[in-house]
Amino acid sequence: ILIDLPRKIKRIREEKEITQKELAKMSGVSYSTLTKLETGVIKNPSFEVVLRIMRALEIDLSDLTGNENIQK
């Protein structure tokens, strides 16, 4: 279900014009973890990490699992 997670997080973040550093601060996820997640180095992030990022981006799980039309 979340195979495209790195690409989708990056796309949503960029559509909302948020930098990686800003998202790291907003979510409480370290910058290092966030960059590793977006580049696919981290293959299986914890649900807690994904949840923090989703809350910071103000999205829900359906935005990461299917819907490609995310709005700012």
PDB file of N, CA and C in Angstrom:
ATOM      1  N   ILE A   1       0.824  -1.202   0.000  1.00  0.00           N
ATOM      2  CA  ILE A   1       0.000   0.000   0.000  1.00  0.00           C
ATOM      3  C   ILE A   1       0.867   1.263   0.000  1.00  0.00           C
ATOM      4  N   LEU A   2       1.953   1.247   0.756  1.00  0.00           N
ATOM      5  CA  LEU A   2       2.768   2.456   0.896  1.00  0.00           C
ATOM      6  C   LEU A   2       4.092   2.354   0.143  1.00  0.00           C
ATOM      7  N   ILE A   3       4.100   1.608  -0.958  1.00  0.00           N
ATOM      8  CA  ILE A   3       5.319   1.438  -1.743  1.00  0.00           C
ATOM      9  C   ILE A   3       5.842   2.781  -2.241  1.00  0.00           C
ATOM     10  N   ASP A   4       4.946   3.659  -2.656  1.00  0.00           N
ATOM     11  CA  ASP A   4       5.342   4.972  -3.179  1.00  0.00           C
ATOM     12  C   ASP A   4       5.421   6.041  -2.097  1.00  0.00           C
ATOM     13  N   LEU A   5       5.489   5.627  -0.846  1.00  0.00           N
ATOM     14  CA  LEU A   5       5.491   6.573   0.264  1.00  0.00           C
ATOM     15  C   LEU A   5       6.552   7.670   0.118  1.00  0.00           C
ATOM     16  N   PRO A   6       7.812   7.338  -0.162  1.00  0.00           N
ATOM     17  CA  PRO A   6       8.819   8.414  -0.278  1.00  0.00           C
ATOM     18  C   PRO A   6       8.454   9.447  -1.342  1.00  0.00           C
ATOM     19  N   ARG A   7       8.042   8.984  -2.507  1.00  0.00           N
ATOM     20  CA  ARG A   7       7.689   9.893  -3.603  1.00  0.00           C
ATOM     21  C   ARG A   7       6.478  10.738  -3.238  1.00  0.00           C
ATOM     22  N   LYS A   8       5.488  10.133  -2.609  1.00  0.00           N
ATOM     23  CA  LYS A   8       4.271  10.870  -2.283  1.00  0.00           C
ATOM     24  C   LYS A   8       4.515  11.912  -1.201  1.00  0.00           C
ATOM     25  N   ILE A   9       5.288  11.565  -0.189  1.00  0.00           N
ATOM     26  CA  ILE A   9       5.590  12.541   0.861  1.00  0.00           C
ATOM     27  C   ILE A   9       6.333  13.727   0.260  1.00  0.00           C
ATOM     28  N   LYS A  10       7.317  13.454  -0.570  1.00  0.00           N
ATOM     29  CA  LYS A  10       8.083  14.529  -1.191  1.00  0.00           C
ATOM     30  C   LYS A  10       7.185  15.395  -2.070  1.00  0.00           C
ATOM     31  N   ARG A  11       6.333  14.771  -2.871  1.00  0.00           N
ATOM     32  CA  ARG A  11       5.452  15.521  -3.770  1.00  0.00           C
ATOM     33  C   ARG A  11       4.499  16.409  -2.981  1.00  0.00           C
ATOM     34  N   ILE A  12       3.890  15.863  -1.961  1.00  0.00           N
ATOM     35  CA  ILE A  12       2.950  16.646  -1.149  1.00  0.00           C
ATOM     36  C   ILE A  12       3.686  17.795  -0.455  1.00  0.00           C
ATOM     37  N   ARG A  13       4.857  17.500   0.097  1.00  0.00           N
ATOM     38  CA  ARG A  13       5.645  18.537   0.774  1.00  0.00           C
ATOM     39  C   ARG A  13       5.981  19.668  -0.195  1.00  0.00           C
ATOM     40  N   GLU A  14       6.413  19.303  -1.391  1.00  0.00           N
ATOM     41  CA  GLU A  14       6.774  20.326  -2.378  1.00  0.00           C
ATOM     42  C   GLU A  14       5.548  21.096  -2.862  1.00  0.00           C
ATOM     43  N   GLU A  15       4.420  20.425  -3.031  1.00  0.00           N
ATOM     44  CA  GLU A  15       3.194  21.118  -3.447  1.00  0.00           C
ATOM     45  C   GLU A  15       2.757  22.137  -2.402  1.00  0.00           C
ATOM     46  N   LYS A  16       3.031  21.839  -1.152  1.00  0.00           N
ATOM     47  CA  LYS A  16       2.680  22.755  -0.069  1.00  0.00           C
ATOM     48  C   LYS A  16       3.788  23.772   0.190  1.00  0.00           C
ATOM     49  N   GLU A  17       4.845  23.695  -0.638  1.00  0.00           N
ATOM     50  CA  GLU A  17       5.973  24.626  -0.549  1.00  0.00           C
ATOM     51  C   GLU A  17       6.610  24.629   0.840  1.00  0.00           C
ATOM     52  N   ILE A  18       6.865  23.422   1.335  1.00  0.00           N
ATOM     53  CA  ILE A  18       7.502  23.233   2.637  1.00  0.00           C
ATOM     54  C   ILE A  18       8.855  22.580   2.388  1.00  0.00           C
ATOM     55  N   THR A  19       9.901  23.102   3.001  1.00  0.00           N
ATOM     56  CA  THR A  19      11.223  22.498   2.856  1.00  0.00           C
ATOM     57  C   THR A  19      11.335  21.278   3.767  1.00  0.00           C
ATOM     58  N   GLN A  20      12.348  20.469   3.518  1.00  0.00           N
ATOM     59  CA  GLN A  20      12.577  19.307   4.384  1.00  0.00           C
ATOM     60  C   GLN A  20      12.863  19.759   5.813  1.00  0.00           C
ATOM     61  N   LYS A  21      13.632  20.805   5.964  1.00  0.00           N
ATOM     62  CA  LYS A  21      13.941  21.299   7.313  1.00  0.00           C
ATOM     63  C   LYS A  21      12.686  21.785   8.024  1.00  0.00           C
ATOM     64  N   GLU A  22      11.817  22.476   7.281  1.00  0.00           N
ATOM     65  CA  GLU A  22      10.569  22.952   7.878  1.00  0.00           C
ATOM     66  C   GLU A  22       9.685  21.786   8.296  1.00  0.00           C
ATOM     67  N   LEU A  23       9.576  20.780   7.424  1.00  0.00           N
ATOM     68  CA  LEU A  23       8.738  19.629   7.749  1.00  0.00           C
ATOM     69  C   LEU A  23       9.307  18.861   8.932  1.00  0.00           C
ATOM     70  N   ALA A  24      10.610  18.744   8.993  1.00  0.00           N
ATOM     71  CA  ALA A  24      11.232  18.071  10.132  1.00  0.00           C
ATOM     72  C   ALA A  24      10.858  18.784  11.432  1.00  0.00           C
ATOM     73  N   LYS A  25      10.961  20.091  11.430  1.00  0.00           N
ATOM     74  CA  LYS A  25      10.626  20.868  12.629  1.00  0.00           C
ATOM     75  C   LYS A  25       9.137  20.771  12.957  1.00  0.00           C
ATOM     76  N   MET A  26       8.290  20.877  11.927  1.00  0.00           N
ATOM     77  CA  MET A  26       6.839  20.827  12.134  1.00  0.00           C
ATOM     78  C   MET A  26       6.379  19.469  12.660  1.00  0.00           C
ATOM     79  N   SER A  27       7.031  18.404  12.209  1.00  0.00           N
ATOM     80  CA  SER A  27       6.587  17.054  12.536  1.00  0.00           C
ATOM     81  C   SER A  27       7.272  16.468  13.762  1.00  0.00           C
ATOM     82  N   GLY A  28       8.411  17.020  14.129  1.00  0.00           N
ATOM     83  CA  GLY A  28       9.171  16.439  15.223  1.00  0.00           C
ATOM     84  C   GLY A  28       9.978  15.221  14.783  1.00  0.00           C
ATOM     85  N   VAL A  29      10.045  15.000  13.468  1.00  0.00           N
ATOM     86  CA  VAL A  29      10.859  13.922  12.895  1.00  0.00           C
ATOM     87  C   VAL A  29      12.201  14.544  12.524  1.00  0.00           C
ATOM     88  N   SER A  30      13.291  13.881  12.849  1.00  0.00           N
ATOM     89  CA  SER A  30      14.591  14.480  12.571  1.00  0.00           C
ATOM     90  C   SER A  30      14.779  14.706  11.070  1.00  0.00           C
ATOM     91  N   TYR A  31      15.551  15.730  10.753  1.00  0.00           N
ATOM     92  CA  TYR A  31      15.863  16.047   9.353  1.00  0.00           C
ATOM     93  C   TYR A  31      16.504  14.837   8.679  1.00  0.00           C
ATOM     94  N   SER A  32      17.402  14.186   9.378  1.00  0.00           N
ATOM     95  CA  SER A  32      18.087  13.018   8.838  1.00  0.00           C
ATOM     96  C   SER A  32      17.093  11.905   8.494  1.00  0.00           C
ATOM     97  N   THR A  33      16.175  11.632   9.392  1.00  0.00           N
ATOM     98  CA  THR A  33      15.168  10.602   9.147  1.00  0.00           C
ATOM     99  C   THR A  33      14.288  10.983   7.969  1.00  0.00           C
ATOM    100  N   LEU A  34      13.870  12.228   7.920  1.00  0.00           N
ATOM    101  CA  LEU A  34      13.006  12.685   6.836  1.00  0.00           C
ATOM    102  C   LEU A  34      13.699  12.558   5.483  1.00  0.00           C
ATOM    103  N   THR A  35      14.959  12.981   5.393  1.00  0.00           N
ATOM    104  CA  THR A  35      15.665  12.883   4.115  1.00  0.00           C
ATOM    105  C   THR A  35      15.883  11.425   3.720  1.00  0.00           C
ATOM    106  N   LYS A  36      16.178  10.578   4.681  1.00  0.00           N
ATOM    107  CA  LYS A  36      16.347   9.151   4.389  1.00  0.00           C
ATOM    108  C   LYS A  36      15.035   8.524   3.941  1.00  0.00           C
ATOM    109  N   LEU A  37      13.943   8.962   4.521  1.00  0.00           N
ATOM    110  CA  LEU A  37      12.630   8.455   4.123  1.00  0.00           C
ATOM    111  C   LEU A  37      12.291   8.889   2.701  1.00  0.00           C
ATOM    112  N   GLU A  38      12.497  10.167   2.403  1.00  0.00           N
ATOM    113  CA  GLU A  38      12.170  10.685   1.064  1.00  0.00           C
ATOM    114  C   GLU A  38      13.050  10.084  -0.030  1.00  0.00           C
ATOM    115  N   THR A  39      14.252   9.690   0.297  1.00  0.00           N
ATOM    116  CA  THR A  39      15.143   9.113  -0.701  1.00  0.00           C
ATOM    117  C   THR A  39      15.061   7.590  -0.751  1.00  0.00           C
ATOM    118  N   GLY A  40      14.258   7.003   0.117  1.00  0.00           N
ATOM    119  CA  GLY A  40      14.068   5.554   0.095  1.00  0.00           C
ATOM    120  C   GLY A  40      15.098   4.768   0.864  1.00  0.00           C
ATOM    121  N   VAL A  41      15.991   5.452   1.577  1.00  0.00           N
ATOM    122  CA  VAL A  41      16.976   4.747   2.405  1.00  0.00           C
ATOM    123  C   VAL A  41      16.248   4.002   3.524  1.00  0.00           C
ATOM    124  N   ILE A  42      15.284   4.672   4.121  1.00  0.00           N
ATOM    125  CA  ILE A  42      14.431   4.017   5.117  1.00  0.00           C
ATOM    126  C   ILE A  42      13.261   3.412   4.364  1.00  0.00           C
ATOM    127  N   LYS A  43      13.208   2.099   4.353  1.00  0.00           N
ATOM    128  CA  LYS A  43      12.190   1.382   3.574  1.00  0.00           C
ATOM    129  C   LYS A  43      10.893   1.174   4.351  1.00  0.00           C
ATOM    130  N   ASN A  44      11.003   0.993   5.668  1.00  0.00           N
ATOM    131  CA  ASN A  44       9.838   0.696   6.494  1.00  0.00           C
ATOM    132  C   ASN A  44       9.797   1.623   7.703  1.00  0.00           C
ATOM    133  N   PRO A  45       9.371   2.862   7.505  1.00  0.00           N
ATOM    134  CA  PRO A  45       9.314   3.796   8.644  1.00  0.00           C
ATOM    135  C   PRO A  45       8.262   3.338   9.636  1.00  0.00           C
ATOM    136  N   SER A  46       8.462   3.715  10.869  1.00  0.00           N
ATOM    137  CA  SER A  46       7.469   3.368  11.889  1.00  0.00           C
ATOM    138  C   SER A  46       6.169   4.129  11.612  1.00  0.00           C
ATOM    139  N   PHE A  47       5.071   3.577  12.094  1.00  0.00           N
ATOM    140  CA  PHE A  47       3.787   4.245  11.930  1.00  0.00           C
ATOM    141  C   PHE A  47       3.825   5.610  12.606  1.00  0.00           C
ATOM    142  N   GLU A  48       4.525   5.703  13.728  1.00  0.00           N
ATOM    143  CA  GLU A  48       4.630   6.976  14.452  1.00  0.00           C
ATOM    144  C   GLU A  48       5.266   8.059  13.581  1.00  0.00           C
ATOM    145  N   VAL A  49       6.316   7.716  12.852  1.00  0.00           N
ATOM    146  CA  VAL A  49       6.985   8.679  11.961  1.00  0.00           C
ATOM    147  C   VAL A  49       6.024   9.114  10.854  1.00  0.00           C
ATOM    148  N   VAL A  50       5.362   8.153  10.230  1.00  0.00           N
ATOM    149  CA  VAL A  50       4.413   8.474   9.162  1.00  0.00           C
ATOM    150  C   VAL A  50       3.281   9.338   9.705  1.00  0.00           C
ATOM    151  N   LEU A  51       2.774   9.000  10.871  1.00  0.00           N
ATOM    152  CA  LEU A  51       1.687   9.767  11.486  1.00  0.00           C
ATOM    153  C   LEU A  51       2.109  11.206  11.773  1.00  0.00           C
ATOM    154  N   ARG A  52       3.303  11.403  12.287  1.00  0.00           N
ATOM    155  CA  ARG A  52       3.799  12.764  12.565  1.00  0.00           C
ATOM    156  C   ARG A  52       3.893  13.592  11.288  1.00  0.00           C
ATOM    157  N   ILE A  53       4.387  12.959  10.213  1.00  0.00           N
ATOM    158  CA  ILE A  53       4.508  13.649   8.934  1.00  0.00           C
ATOM    159  C   ILE A  53       3.131  13.976   8.375  1.00  0.00           C
ATOM    160  N   MET A  54       2.207  13.026   8.467  1.00  0.00           N
ATOM    161  CA  MET A  54       0.845  13.261   7.982  1.00  0.00           C
ATOM    162  C   MET A  54       0.196  14.426   8.727  1.00  0.00           C
ATOM    163  N   ARG A  55       0.358  14.462  10.028  1.00  0.00           N
ATOM    164  CA  ARG A  55      -0.233  15.560  10.818  1.00  0.00           C
ATOM    165  C   ARG A  55       0.381  16.899  10.434  1.00  0.00           C
ATOM    166  N   ALA A  56       1.690  16.918  10.262  1.00  0.00           N
ATOM    167  CA  ALA A  56       2.369  18.169   9.910  1.00  0.00           C
ATOM    168  C   ALA A  56       1.936  18.658   8.529  1.00  0.00           C
ATOM    169  N   LEU A  57       1.714  17.727   7.600  1.00  0.00           N
ATOM    170  CA  LEU A  57       1.286  18.091   6.246  1.00  0.00           C
ATOM    171  C   LEU A  57      -0.229  18.275   6.146  1.00  0.00           C
ATOM    172  N   GLU A  58      -0.926  17.978   7.238  1.00  0.00           N
ATOM    173  CA  GLU A  58      -2.393  18.074   7.289  1.00  0.00           C
ATOM    174  C   GLU A  58      -3.043  17.207   6.215  1.00  0.00           C
ATOM    175  N   ILE A  59      -2.610  15.954   6.169  1.00  0.00           N
ATOM    176  CA  ILE A  59      -3.162  14.988   5.230  1.00  0.00           C
ATOM    177  C   ILE A  59      -3.604  13.750   5.997  1.00  0.00           C
ATOM    178  N   ASP A  60      -4.324  12.857   5.328  1.00  0.00           N
ATOM    179  CA  ASP A  60      -4.679  11.599   5.956  1.00  0.00           C
ATOM    180  C   ASP A  60      -4.098  10.440   5.155  1.00  0.00           C
ATOM    181  N   LEU A  61      -4.301   9.241   5.639  1.00  0.00           N
ATOM    182  CA  LEU A  61      -3.687   8.071   5.023  1.00  0.00           C
ATOM    183  C   LEU A  61      -4.100   7.895   3.572  1.00  0.00           C
ATOM    184  N   SER A  62      -5.316   8.262   3.230  1.00  0.00           N
ATOM    185  CA  SER A  62      -5.765   8.104   1.843  1.00  0.00           C
ATOM    186  C   SER A  62      -4.933   8.955   0.883  1.00  0.00           C
ATOM    187  N   ASP A  63      -4.387  10.061   1.365  1.00  0.00           N
ATOM    188  CA  ASP A  63      -3.531  10.904   0.523  1.00  0.00           C
ATOM    189  C   ASP A  63      -2.225  10.193   0.174  1.00  0.00           C
ATOM    190  N   LEU A  64      -1.800   9.278   1.029  1.00  0.00           N
ATOM    191  CA  LEU A  64      -0.559   8.545   0.779  1.00  0.00           C
ATOM    192  C   LEU A  64      -0.788   7.217   0.072  1.00  0.00           C
ATOM    193  N   THR A  65      -2.013   6.749   0.084  1.00  0.00           N
ATOM    194  CA  THR A  65      -2.280   5.431  -0.489  1.00  0.00           C
ATOM    195  C   THR A  65      -2.941   5.466  -1.850  1.00  0.00           C
ATOM    196  N   GLY A  66      -3.384   6.637  -2.295  1.00  0.00           N
ATOM    197  CA  GLY A  66      -4.044   6.614  -3.583  1.00  0.00           C
ATOM    198  C   GLY A  66      -4.243   7.955  -4.247  1.00  0.00           C
ATOM    199  N   ASN A  67      -4.960   8.836  -3.609  1.00  0.00           N
ATOM    200  CA  ASN A  67      -5.353  10.102  -4.221  1.00  0.00           C
ATOM    201  C   ASN A  67      -4.137  10.917  -4.622  1.00  0.00           C
ATOM    202  N   GLU A  68      -4.056  11.249  -5.912  1.00  0.00           N
ATOM    203  CA  GLU A  68      -2.924  12.025  -6.430  1.00  0.00           C
ATOM    204  C   GLU A  68      -3.228  13.522  -6.510  1.00  0.00           C
ATOM    205  N   ASN A  69      -4.404  13.953  -6.114  1.00  0.00           N
ATOM    206  CA  ASN A  69      -4.795  15.364  -6.253  1.00  0.00           C
ATOM    207  C   ASN A  69      -4.796  16.048  -4.902  1.00  0.00           C
ATOM    208  N   ILE A  70      -3.627  16.325  -4.377  1.00  0.00           N
ATOM    209  CA  ILE A  70      -3.487  16.995  -3.103  1.00  0.00           C
ATOM    210  C   ILE A  70      -3.487  18.504  -3.336  1.00  0.00           C
ATOM    211  N   GLN A  71      -4.203  19.218  -2.509  1.00  0.00           N
ATOM    212  CA  GLN A  71      -4.255  20.675  -2.653  1.00  0.00           C
ATOM    213  C   GLN A  71      -3.515  21.311  -1.506  1.00  0.00           C
ATOM    214  N   LYS A  72      -3.033  22.535  -1.750  1.00  0.00           N
ATOM    215  CA  LYS A  72      -2.327  23.310  -0.709  1.00  0.00           C
ATOM    216  C   LYS A  72      -3.289  23.697   0.369  1.00  0.00           C
TER     217      LYS A  72
END
